[in-house]
Amino acid sequence: MTDALFLVLSALAVWSGWRVFRVDSMVRASFQLLVSFIAVGLIAVLLAAPYIGIATVFMMAVEMMVMALFMVMFMMNPAGLNPMSMVHQHRFAAITGGTAFAGLVAAVLLSDLPANPVPPEAEAVRDLGRELLGPSMLIFETAGVTLLATMIGAVVLSARSGRYGESDAGSVPPGLTPGGAPAGRRPAQGGGHHDHHWGH
Amino acid sequence: MIAATLYLLLALPPLVWAAAVFDRIGTGRGALLAGPLRNGAALLLRPVAPTEAPDRLNRLLAPGWYLALALVGLSVVPLAPGLVASDLSTGLVLWGACEALTVVVVFLHGWSPNAPFPLLGAYRYVAIALPAMLLSMFVLIGAALPAQSLSVGAVVEAQREVWNLVRQPLGLPLFMALGLALTLRGPFDYAGGAELAGGTSAEESGPALAAWRLARAAMLVAFSAMAATAFLGGYLGPVLPGPLWLLLKTLAVMAATVAAGRFFARMPPARMLTLLWVVLLPLSFANLALVGIEVLP
Amino acid sequence: MTITGGIEMTLVSVLIVAAALIGIGLYGALSQQSFVMLMMGLELMLNGAILAIVGFWAFSLGGAPEGQLLAIIVMAVMAVEMAVGFALVVAVYRKRQADMTESLTELRH
């Protein structure tokens, strides 16, 4: 039963992971990625790590939702239901990805993997809690401080106002051809109020 | 486990109907008891209006997923000592995952018809519902702290002496904000058709709309059962048997949630966001800090 | 012969699935033009990493909680990657009105 579930879930994880880069809408892509994460989370539950597994589902649902919103914000095609393809160096990427997969599989098959499974009576969640707030407290707190620093950094990076003036001062869209004239509308001169440039 | 699932499935349809009746009280539409059933039947007979180039699969499945999330969320609620459909050591986290996926499903529901008004509703809903979900996490951690466990059964047992409602009075009101968000009502109803710019179900009609409303009522039941369990002692109570207590408390929370949805005004999304991030989220931190001080040995 | 055709949930099979996710993620990160899609590739690679870590924890650590701790750290890394990535996308979009990697071949503007 566990094996059959594992097979189905891993097939789902890999297939939807592959579909992420094959579907033509970015919103679909981010939800395909969410499906892949959910499948991996459920595999983790099968592997006797219920907290990690369900927390992955929880975290990734939020992350992918935010991702889908960002996709739509930056896209020329807001609902994301019109087909589009934005791919470069396809051959190189495919070969590199394939090589990485082959190399990792070779490493897995050729190495002598240790076998020391989780004892069935282990209380994985309780152990994890004691570890997090016991011996590994420093690591855990470091992660917390890192996240705090990330929040501050993200706000500073994405804020419009800054030390060197407005961050979109003199902003010009990229050329349609390399070195060509800028595409779309020019931003309003002088700044002041903010307006959106959907000038694609 | 199987018995608990059966009880839940038996209790759900009447409770869903009760939710629809609560929603009807005071709206002046009459026919309190039979009205919801009649409306549902009428919707089933109407055709589904098509839209241009929709995402058919997700449009079809969104109500089903919403219902499924309500059922999964409901399954972690213990009906009596040891009688729980999914007996997980991390039941509260599973409930959290259901909350997060609900936001995704409502977005899909608004996005999949490929029409402007539902999409606007979906954006607004996501912006508003994510912080509401975030604060519910802190509130639930507060409920889990006295139990020293993420299992919902342990959370109930930890309330034998005194309910969490008394121990952490801020908890239930803050959790209600999540309930309003999950069930798309009151100030969080950016997804209903009454919202000025449409809302996620603006393009829905016929059986699809009936299914969506059914799922929404089921989510209200699931949320109320969870709130009753986490803050009102779940199945604990004198004289009456446990499941009956849970039923009564669930009905009470359902009525309170519907009333809160009517009572609080709808706000522009920007002001709502300020309220959530600047007032309610710090309140949930304060709640958590108070609980932490309280459980210190 | 079982219903799964002899495939069992072992460390090797879990690691192969993780390797497939990492390979696909690498392909996506290298081949996508849009920043957000590129980040999806990175996320998929981290997804594979989480699976591999949980697999190693379940099959070879004898239940020592440090393995799960590592998975939590990877999740924190994912959150950091998302937040900083999106902040950079917003900053670049403000400056260049573009979200494609090709439009950022020069650092000066």
XYZ file of C-alpha atoms in Angstrom:
606
model
C 0.000 0.000 0.000
C 2.731 2.423 1.012
C 4.739 1.423 -2.039
C 1.809 1.964 -4.401
C 1.102 5.369 -2.837
C 4.771 6.259 -3.099
C 4.824 5.290 -6.763
C 1.730 7.356 -7.575
C 2.915 10.382 -5.590
C 6.421 10.375 -7.016
C 5.057 10.031 -10.550
C 2.758 12.979 -9.804
C 5.625 15.027 -8.327
C 7.903 14.467 -11.329
C 5.170 14.832 -13.941
C 3.783 18.082 -12.524
C 7.331 19.355 -11.978
C 7.917 18.766 -15.682
C 4.609 20.395 -16.625
C 5.706 23.580 -14.799
C 7.948 24.419 -17.740
C 5.659 23.071 -20.427
C 2.310 24.770 -19.731
C 1.729 28.030 -21.550
C 0.304 30.046 -18.651
C 2.355 31.187 -15.693
C -0.518 30.829 -13.251
C -0.914 27.239 -14.354
C 2.835 26.802 -13.984
C 2.854 27.984 -10.392
C -0.036 25.713 -9.465
C 1.659 22.777 -11.196
C 4.646 23.480 -8.980
C 2.293 23.527 -5.997
C 1.007 20.081 -6.997
C 4.588 18.853 -7.147
C 5.252 20.229 -3.663
C 2.080 18.668 -2.278
C 3.118 15.292 -3.700
C 6.564 15.616 -2.102
C 4.951 16.655 1.184
C 2.755 13.561 1.141
C 5.793 11.377 0.378
C 7.420 12.916 3.451
C 4.333 11.923 5.461
C 4.743 8.379 4.128
C 8.382 8.548 5.207
C 7.272 9.087 8.830
C 7.981 12.829 8.859
C 4.430 14.174 9.306
C 5.421 17.627 10.474
C 7.863 18.309 7.623
C 5.428 16.912 5.073
C 2.335 18.845 6.095
C 4.314 22.005 6.828
C 5.701 21.784 3.273
C 2.165 21.701 1.897
C 1.172 24.613 4.093
C 4.180 26.767 3.273
C 4.155 26.023 -0.403
C 0.452 26.772 -0.786
C 1.162 30.280 0.482
C 4.368 30.660 -1.530
C 2.854 29.529 -4.793
C -0.165 31.758 -4.249
C 2.172 34.732 -3.853
C 4.143 33.523 -6.849
C 1.024 33.357 -9.015
C 0.144 36.916 -7.965
C 3.617 38.150 -8.882
C 3.477 36.333 -12.190
C 0.301 38.080 -13.093
C 1.634 41.440 -11.876
C 4.627 41.322 -14.192
C 3.012 39.751 -17.189
C 1.656 41.255 -20.318
C -1.210 38.815 -20.117
C -2.949 39.320 -16.798
C -5.283 36.372 -16.637
C -2.483 34.194 -17.922
C -4.788 32.155 -20.090
C -3.364 33.101 -23.475
C -0.612 30.846 -24.768
C 2.958 32.107 -24.633
C 6.442 30.667 -24.718
C 9.445 32.360 -23.159
C 12.381 30.002 -23.378
C 16.034 30.505 -24.265
C 19.101 28.245 -24.618
C 16.721 25.331 -24.657
C 19.223 22.694 -25.838
C 21.891 23.649 -23.361
C 19.411 23.690 -20.499
C 17.956 20.311 -21.435
C 21.398 18.727 -21.697
C 22.534 20.216 -18.372
C 19.377 19.102 -16.611
C 19.682 15.609 -18.067
C 23.346 15.392 -17.104
C 22.581 16.494 -13.554
C 19.882 13.832 -13.295
C 22.133 11.125 -14.734
C 25.021 12.135 -12.495
C 22.893 12.131 -9.353
C 21.325 8.770 -10.238
C 24.772 7.320 -10.872
C 25.937 8.663 -7.528
C 22.902 7.139 -5.807
C 23.305 3.747 -7.464
C 27.065 3.494 -7.112
C 27.467 4.656 -3.546
C 27.080 2.475 -0.526
C 24.041 3.979 1.205
C 23.696 3.544 4.952
C 20.665 1.635 6.208
C 19.402 2.680 9.611
C 15.686 3.413 9.334
C 13.559 5.357 11.792
C 12.442 3.001 14.564
C 8.656 2.587 14.391
C 8.152 3.742 17.979
C 10.004 7.042 17.413
C 8.008 10.222 18.113
C 9.284 12.233 15.186
C 7.424 15.478 15.917
C 8.261 15.528 19.630
C 11.920 14.773 18.898
C 12.039 17.547 16.332
C 10.554 20.046 18.794
C 13.020 19.089 21.525
C 15.888 19.335 19.040
C 14.772 22.733 17.718
C 14.452 24.311 21.128
C 17.193 22.280 22.772
C 20.594 21.360 21.334
C 19.973 23.130 17.997
C 18.471 26.290 19.428
C 21.296 28.426 18.034
C 20.727 27.108 14.489
C 17.001 27.662 14.794
C 17.404 31.191 16.109
C 19.953 31.944 13.393
C 17.348 30.938 10.829
C 14.915 33.289 12.550
C 17.352 36.206 12.485
C 18.130 35.434 8.841
C 14.443 35.629 8.014
C 14.177 38.950 9.850
C 17.149 40.301 7.888
C 15.500 39.036 4.698
C 12.303 40.883 5.515
C 14.188 44.139 6.075
C 16.273 43.603 2.946
C 13.228 42.816 0.830
C 11.438 45.950 1.999
C 14.509 48.103 1.319
C 15.045 46.554 -2.122
C 11.462 46.822 -3.257
C 10.591 50.225 -1.783
C 10.157 53.003 -4.281
C 11.752 55.688 -2.168
C 15.389 55.272 -1.277
C 18.661 56.887 -0.297
C 19.497 57.776 -3.898
C 16.091 59.151 -4.836
C 13.126 57.443 -6.399
C 14.071 53.993 -7.565
C 12.195 54.348 -10.836
C 13.666 57.748 -11.719
C 14.629 57.806 -15.400
C 13.335 54.315 -15.923
C 13.280 53.305 -19.569
C 11.847 50.082 -20.949
C 14.266 47.787 -22.788
C 14.604 47.971 -26.557
C 12.587 45.727 -28.798
C 15.819 44.812 -30.577
C 19.264 44.865 -28.918
C 20.315 48.524 -28.736
C 17.041 49.600 -30.343
C 14.540 52.220 -29.306
C 12.765 51.606 -26.002
C 9.525 49.733 -26.206
C 6.286 51.044 -24.827
C 5.511 54.335 -23.171
C 8.002 56.636 -21.517
C 7.363 57.276 -17.829
C 5.845 60.630 -16.957
C 8.550 63.282 -16.631
C 9.257 64.816 -13.240
C 7.901 61.970 -11.167
C 5.563 62.948 -8.371
C 2.703 60.529 -8.354
C 3.165 56.944 -9.282
C 1.598 55.531 -12.375
C 1.775 52.074 -13.802
C 3.584 51.289 -16.995
C 1.887 48.448 -18.689
C 3.660 49.480 -21.827
C 4.369 46.101 -23.338
C -11.425 5.973 12.595
C -14.004 4.595 10.133
C -16.797 5.161 12.663
C -15.723 8.788 13.134
C -15.665 9.336 9.343
C -19.156 7.901 9.056
C -20.496 10.098 11.859
C -18.960 13.162 10.225
C -20.436 12.332 6.827
C -23.843 11.754 8.425
C -23.725 14.968 10.434
C -22.465 17.165 7.605
C -25.590 17.466 5.375
C -27.912 18.620 8.198
C -25.228 21.013 9.432
C -24.738 22.422 5.933
C -28.474 22.928 5.760
C -28.395 24.610 9.190
C -25.643 26.936 7.917
C -27.816 27.907 4.961
C -30.754 28.531 7.321
C -28.572 30.765 9.553
C -27.553 32.686 6.451
C -31.218 33.272 5.648
C -32.319 34.532 9.059
C -33.058 38.226 8.986
C -32.629 38.669 5.240
C -36.394 38.958 4.749
C -36.445 36.264 2.084
C -38.868 34.086 4.035
C -39.131 30.279 3.854
C -36.368 29.824 6.423
C -36.334 26.050 6.561
C -37.229 25.008 3.037
C -35.799 28.035 1.247
C -32.176 26.872 0.940
C -33.231 23.484 -0.446
C -35.631 25.096 -2.904
C -32.994 27.563 -4.051
C -30.448 24.797 -4.505
C -32.863 22.723 -6.545
C -33.711 25.729 -8.720
C -30.012 26.373 -9.343
C -29.484 22.752 -10.364
C -32.040 23.154 -13.134
C -30.459 26.275 -14.608
C -27.751 26.099 -17.271
C -24.094 26.957 -16.628
C -23.161 30.162 -18.441
C -20.033 29.706 -20.564
C -17.150 32.204 -20.683
C -14.516 32.751 -23.344
C -11.468 30.443 -23.178
C -11.831 29.348 -19.542
C -9.605 26.879 -17.730
C -12.273 24.179 -17.895
C -10.730 21.673 -15.534
C -10.172 24.090 -12.676
C -13.493 25.820 -13.211
C -15.229 22.483 -12.888
C -13.157 21.281 -9.948
C -12.874 24.424 -7.791
C -16.124 23.791 -5.840
C -15.114 20.161 -5.379
C -11.733 21.138 -3.971
C -13.304 23.653 -1.662
C -15.616 20.924 -0.344
C -12.735 18.463 -0.081
C -10.687 20.938 1.970
C -13.659 21.462 4.282
C -13.910 17.683 4.747
C -10.174 17.229 5.380
C -10.239 20.108 7.855
C -13.237 18.588 9.588
C -11.562 15.193 9.782
C -9.018 16.309 12.408
C -11.767 17.317 14.868
C -12.222 14.688 17.598
C -15.894 13.802 18.236
C -15.273 12.112 21.579
C -12.155 10.917 23.429
C -10.271 8.813 20.890
C -12.972 9.126 18.230
C -11.334 11.092 15.424
C -11.383 10.512 11.662
C -7.708 11.303 10.999
C -5.715 10.785 14.158
C -2.569 12.729 13.328
C 0.112 13.942 15.696
C 0.083 17.141 13.626
C -3.649 17.746 13.229
C -3.356 21.500 13.731
C -0.765 21.742 10.952
C -3.083 19.816 8.644
C -5.838 22.289 9.444
C -3.384 25.101 8.622
C -2.600 23.469 5.292
C -6.338 23.341 4.542
C -6.599 27.062 5.309
C -3.732 27.887 2.964
C -5.101 25.690 0.182
C -8.523 27.310 0.569
C -6.987 30.622 -0.470
C -5.521 28.870 -3.514
C -8.859 27.277 -4.390
C -10.776 30.557 -4.137
C -8.168 32.158 -6.387
C -8.559 29.317 -8.894
C -12.318 29.737 -8.736
C -11.978 33.403 -9.691
C -9.162 32.917 -12.179
C -10.447 29.971 -14.166
C -13.458 31.606 -15.900
C -10.987 34.018 -17.619
C -13.265 36.991 -16.999
C -12.321 40.362 -15.474
C -14.681 40.622 -12.504
C -13.994 37.195 -11.015
C -10.265 37.793 -11.478
C -10.472 41.124 -9.631
C -12.373 39.407 -6.850
C -9.724 36.693 -6.701
C -6.846 39.192 -6.393
C -8.575 41.107 -3.670
C -9.459 37.953 -1.848
C -5.885 36.652 -1.901
C -4.483 39.948 -0.645
C -6.962 39.970 2.234
C -7.083 36.277 3.079
C -3.319 35.651 3.309
C -2.789 37.926 6.344
C -5.987 36.550 7.933
C -4.571 33.049 7.538
C -1.238 34.165 8.932
C -2.770 35.502 12.118
C -4.842 32.359 12.572
C -1.568 30.410 12.681
C -0.350 32.389 15.693
C -3.721 31.996 17.359
C -3.624 28.220 16.814
C -0.081 28.026 18.185
C -1.515 29.745 21.234
C -4.179 27.042 21.492
C -1.534 24.325 21.122
C 0.834 25.744 23.742
C -1.049 24.651 26.913
C -1.485 21.195 25.365
C 2.215 20.945 24.463
C 1.118 19.111 21.343
C -0.002 19.760 17.783
C -2.569 16.970 17.994
C -6.139 18.296 18.178
C -7.123 15.613 20.668
C -4.443 16.808 23.075
C -5.632 20.395 22.640
C -9.119 19.342 23.780
C -7.805 17.316 26.731
C -5.749 20.311 27.878
C -9.024 22.225 28.303
C -10.473 19.886 30.936
C -9.861 22.400 33.710
C -10.649 25.602 31.884
C -11.518 26.367 28.275
C -9.049 28.169 26.056
C -11.692 30.861 25.598
C -11.184 31.849 29.244
C -7.426 31.291 29.294
C -6.758 33.281 26.101
C -9.764 35.546 25.508
C -8.259 37.126 22.389
C -7.960 33.777 20.645
C -11.509 33.084 19.529
C -12.309 36.601 18.227
C -9.100 36.591 16.174
C -9.826 33.091 14.915
C -13.277 34.301 13.848
C -11.572 36.682 11.422
C -10.145 33.598 9.753
C -13.586 32.001 9.761
C -15.017 34.994 7.924
C -12.152 34.808 5.421
C -12.438 31.053 4.845
C -16.178 31.169 4.304
C -16.156 34.360 2.231
C -18.495 36.440 4.317
C -18.811 39.867 5.873
C -15.740 42.067 5.570
C -13.915 39.283 3.706
C -16.569 38.762 1.072
C -14.403 39.928 -1.805
C -15.410 36.770 -3.553
C -19.180 36.893 -3.446
C -21.355 38.334 -6.160
C -22.399 41.266 -3.939
C -18.930 42.801 -4.098
C -19.005 45.926 -6.271
C -16.510 44.631 -8.812
C -18.128 41.235 -9.176
C -16.334 38.763 -6.990
C -15.061 35.317 -7.870
C -18.486 33.806 -8.508
C -19.704 36.649 -10.725
C -19.707 34.418 -13.804
C -21.031 31.295 -12.103
C -24.577 30.042 -12.459
C -26.566 26.847 -12.307
C -25.172 23.672 -10.718
C -21.643 25.134 -10.473
C -22.918 27.975 -8.281
C -24.997 25.542 -6.219
C -21.912 23.383 -5.653
C -19.836 26.417 -4.688
C -22.452 27.557 -2.155
C -22.700 24.061 -0.738
C -18.922 23.914 -0.306
C -18.938 27.336 1.331
C -21.531 26.180 3.858
C -19.510 23.011 4.488
C -16.443 25.155 5.135
C -18.452 27.146 7.677
C -19.284 23.884 9.444
C -15.648 22.759 9.387
C -14.406 26.088 10.701
C -17.022 26.184 13.456
C -16.184 22.655 14.581
C -12.486 23.567 14.661
C -13.099 26.800 16.578
C -15.352 24.974 19.062
C -12.630 22.372 19.524
C -9.686 24.705 19.869
C -11.303 27.314 22.114
C -14.571 26.005 23.584
C -13.398 22.630 24.821
C -14.744 20.561 21.926
C -16.564 17.493 23.211
C -15.977 18.356 26.888
C -19.043 19.143 28.967
C -21.188 17.864 31.824
C -24.224 15.521 31.657
C -24.715 15.347 27.879
C -22.591 12.982 25.769
C -19.461 14.428 24.110
C -20.538 14.502 20.451
C -23.720 16.355 21.417
C -21.695 19.020 23.205
C -19.503 19.386 20.136
C -22.621 19.722 17.976
C -24.105 22.433 20.220
C -20.851 24.386 20.356
C -20.418 24.071 16.590
C -23.908 25.464 16.034
C -23.172 28.338 18.424
C -19.937 29.259 16.623
C -21.743 28.983 13.274
C -24.417 31.408 14.433
C -21.775 33.779 15.837
C -19.789 33.690 12.595
C -22.849 34.423 10.472
C -23.792 37.261 12.843
C -20.254 38.683 12.723
C -20.392 38.571 8.937
C -23.539 40.690 9.045
C -22.305 43.024 11.755
C -18.906 44.127 10.440
C -18.827 46.485 7.503
C -17.056 45.761 4.270
C -14.024 47.964 3.739
C -11.919 48.977 0.739
C -9.134 46.392 0.305
C -6.368 48.862 1.198
C -7.951 49.808 4.516
C -8.734 46.194 5.245
C -5.070 45.315 4.677
C -3.969 48.021 7.103
C -6.400 46.729 9.704
C -5.152 43.172 9.288
C -1.425 43.862 9.269
C -1.263 46.778 11.686
C -3.965 45.951 14.240
C -4.996 42.295 14.162
C -1.614 40.674 13.495
C 0.123 42.462 16.416
C -2.883 41.522 18.558
C -2.284 37.883 17.703
C 1.382 38.294 18.698
C 0.247 39.790 21.992
C -2.126 36.868 22.464
C 0.699 34.404 21.847
C 3.006 36.230 24.251
C 0.330 36.205 26.957
C -0.256 32.487 26.496
C 3.489 31.921 26.651
C 3.780 33.785 29.961
C 0.777 31.900 31.296
C 2.117 28.420 30.580
C 5.566 29.203 32.017
C 6.098 26.801 34.909
C 5.456 -9.236 -7.934
C 3.306 -6.603 -6.257
C 0.850 -4.103 -7.721
C 3.667 -1.586 -8.034
C 5.720 -3.848 -10.305
C 8.375 -4.488 -7.706
C 9.074 -0.813 -6.975
C 9.368 -0.196 -3.256
C 9.823 2.892 -1.178
C 13.500 2.604 -0.417
C 16.233 5.171 -0.016
C 17.373 4.529 -3.603
C 13.944 5.095 -5.150
C 13.337 8.227 -3.068
C 16.717 9.632 -4.070
C 16.058 8.898 -7.751
C 12.784 10.833 -7.591
C 14.659 13.674 -5.866
C 17.316 13.565 -8.599
C 14.604 13.802 -11.269
C 13.108 16.863 -9.549
C 16.539 18.484 -9.289
C 17.269 17.760 -12.964
C 13.959 19.218 -14.142
C 14.420 22.227 -11.871
C 17.892 22.863 -13.278
C 16.523 22.633 -16.799
C 13.807 25.140 -15.923
C 16.145 27.563 -14.172
C 18.457 27.598 -17.190
C 15.849 27.689 -19.929
C 13.275 30.198 -18.706
C 13.469 33.821 -19.728
C 11.175 35.270 -17.124
C 12.637 35.857 -13.659
C 9.643 34.430 -11.904
C 9.737 31.255 -13.979
C 13.468 31.026 -13.301
C 12.732 31.135 -9.583
C 10.238 28.331 -10.080
C 13.108 26.219 -11.396
C 15.135 26.980 -8.256
C 12.143 26.107 -6.082
C 11.754 22.792 -7.853
C 15.427 22.013 -7.179
C 14.929 22.819 -3.505
C 11.852 20.596 -3.578
C 14.093 17.737 -4.686
C 16.570 18.658 -1.968
C 13.866 18.470 0.726
C 12.784 15.063 -0.562
C 16.364 13.789 -0.513
C 16.932 15.113 3.013
C 13.729 13.565 4.354
C 14.637 10.320 2.573
C 18.080 10.233 4.167
C 16.574 11.035 7.555
C 13.968 8.292 7.267
C 16.271 5.539 6.064
C 19.719 6.163 7.444
C 19.758 8.301 10.574
C 17.901 5.974 12.908
C 15.404 8.708 13.789
C 17.925 11.330 14.880
C 16.041 14.661 14.694
C 18.930 16.578 13.096
C 17.835 15.326 9.681
C 14.436 16.953 10.046
C 16.146 20.081 11.312
C 18.071 20.268 8.033
C 14.788 20.042 6.099
C 13.433 22.958 8.138
C 16.559 24.974 7.365
C 16.030 24.260 3.648
C 12.469 25.553 3.984
C 13.801 28.736 5.571
C 16.257 29.025 2.671
C 13.330 28.720 0.276
C 11.478 31.518 2.029
C 14.592 33.711 1.900
C 15.091 32.915 -1.778
C 11.490 33.821 -2.574
C 11.507 37.073 -0.606
C 14.846 38.354 -1.898
C 14.058 37.129 -5.411
C 10.751 38.939 -5.587
C 12.243 42.078 -4.038
C 14.924 42.037 -6.757
C 12.303 41.488 -9.440
C 10.354 44.481 -8.156
C 13.501 46.634 -7.961
C 14.573 45.652 -11.487
C 11.092 46.182 -12.828
C 11.000 49.673 -11.358
C 14.336 50.535 -12.955
C 14.034 48.727 -16.294
C 10.338 47.945 -16.719
C 11.321 44.426 -17.640
C 11.146 41.010 -16.091
C 13.189 39.107 -18.657
C 16.736 37.947 -18.091
C 17.867 39.154 -21.550
C 17.042 42.752 -20.755
C 19.559 42.741 -17.906
C 22.767 41.872 -19.713
C 24.275 45.148 -18.505
C 24.526 46.005 -14.831
C 24.903 49.724 -15.535
C 22.054 51.777 -16.746
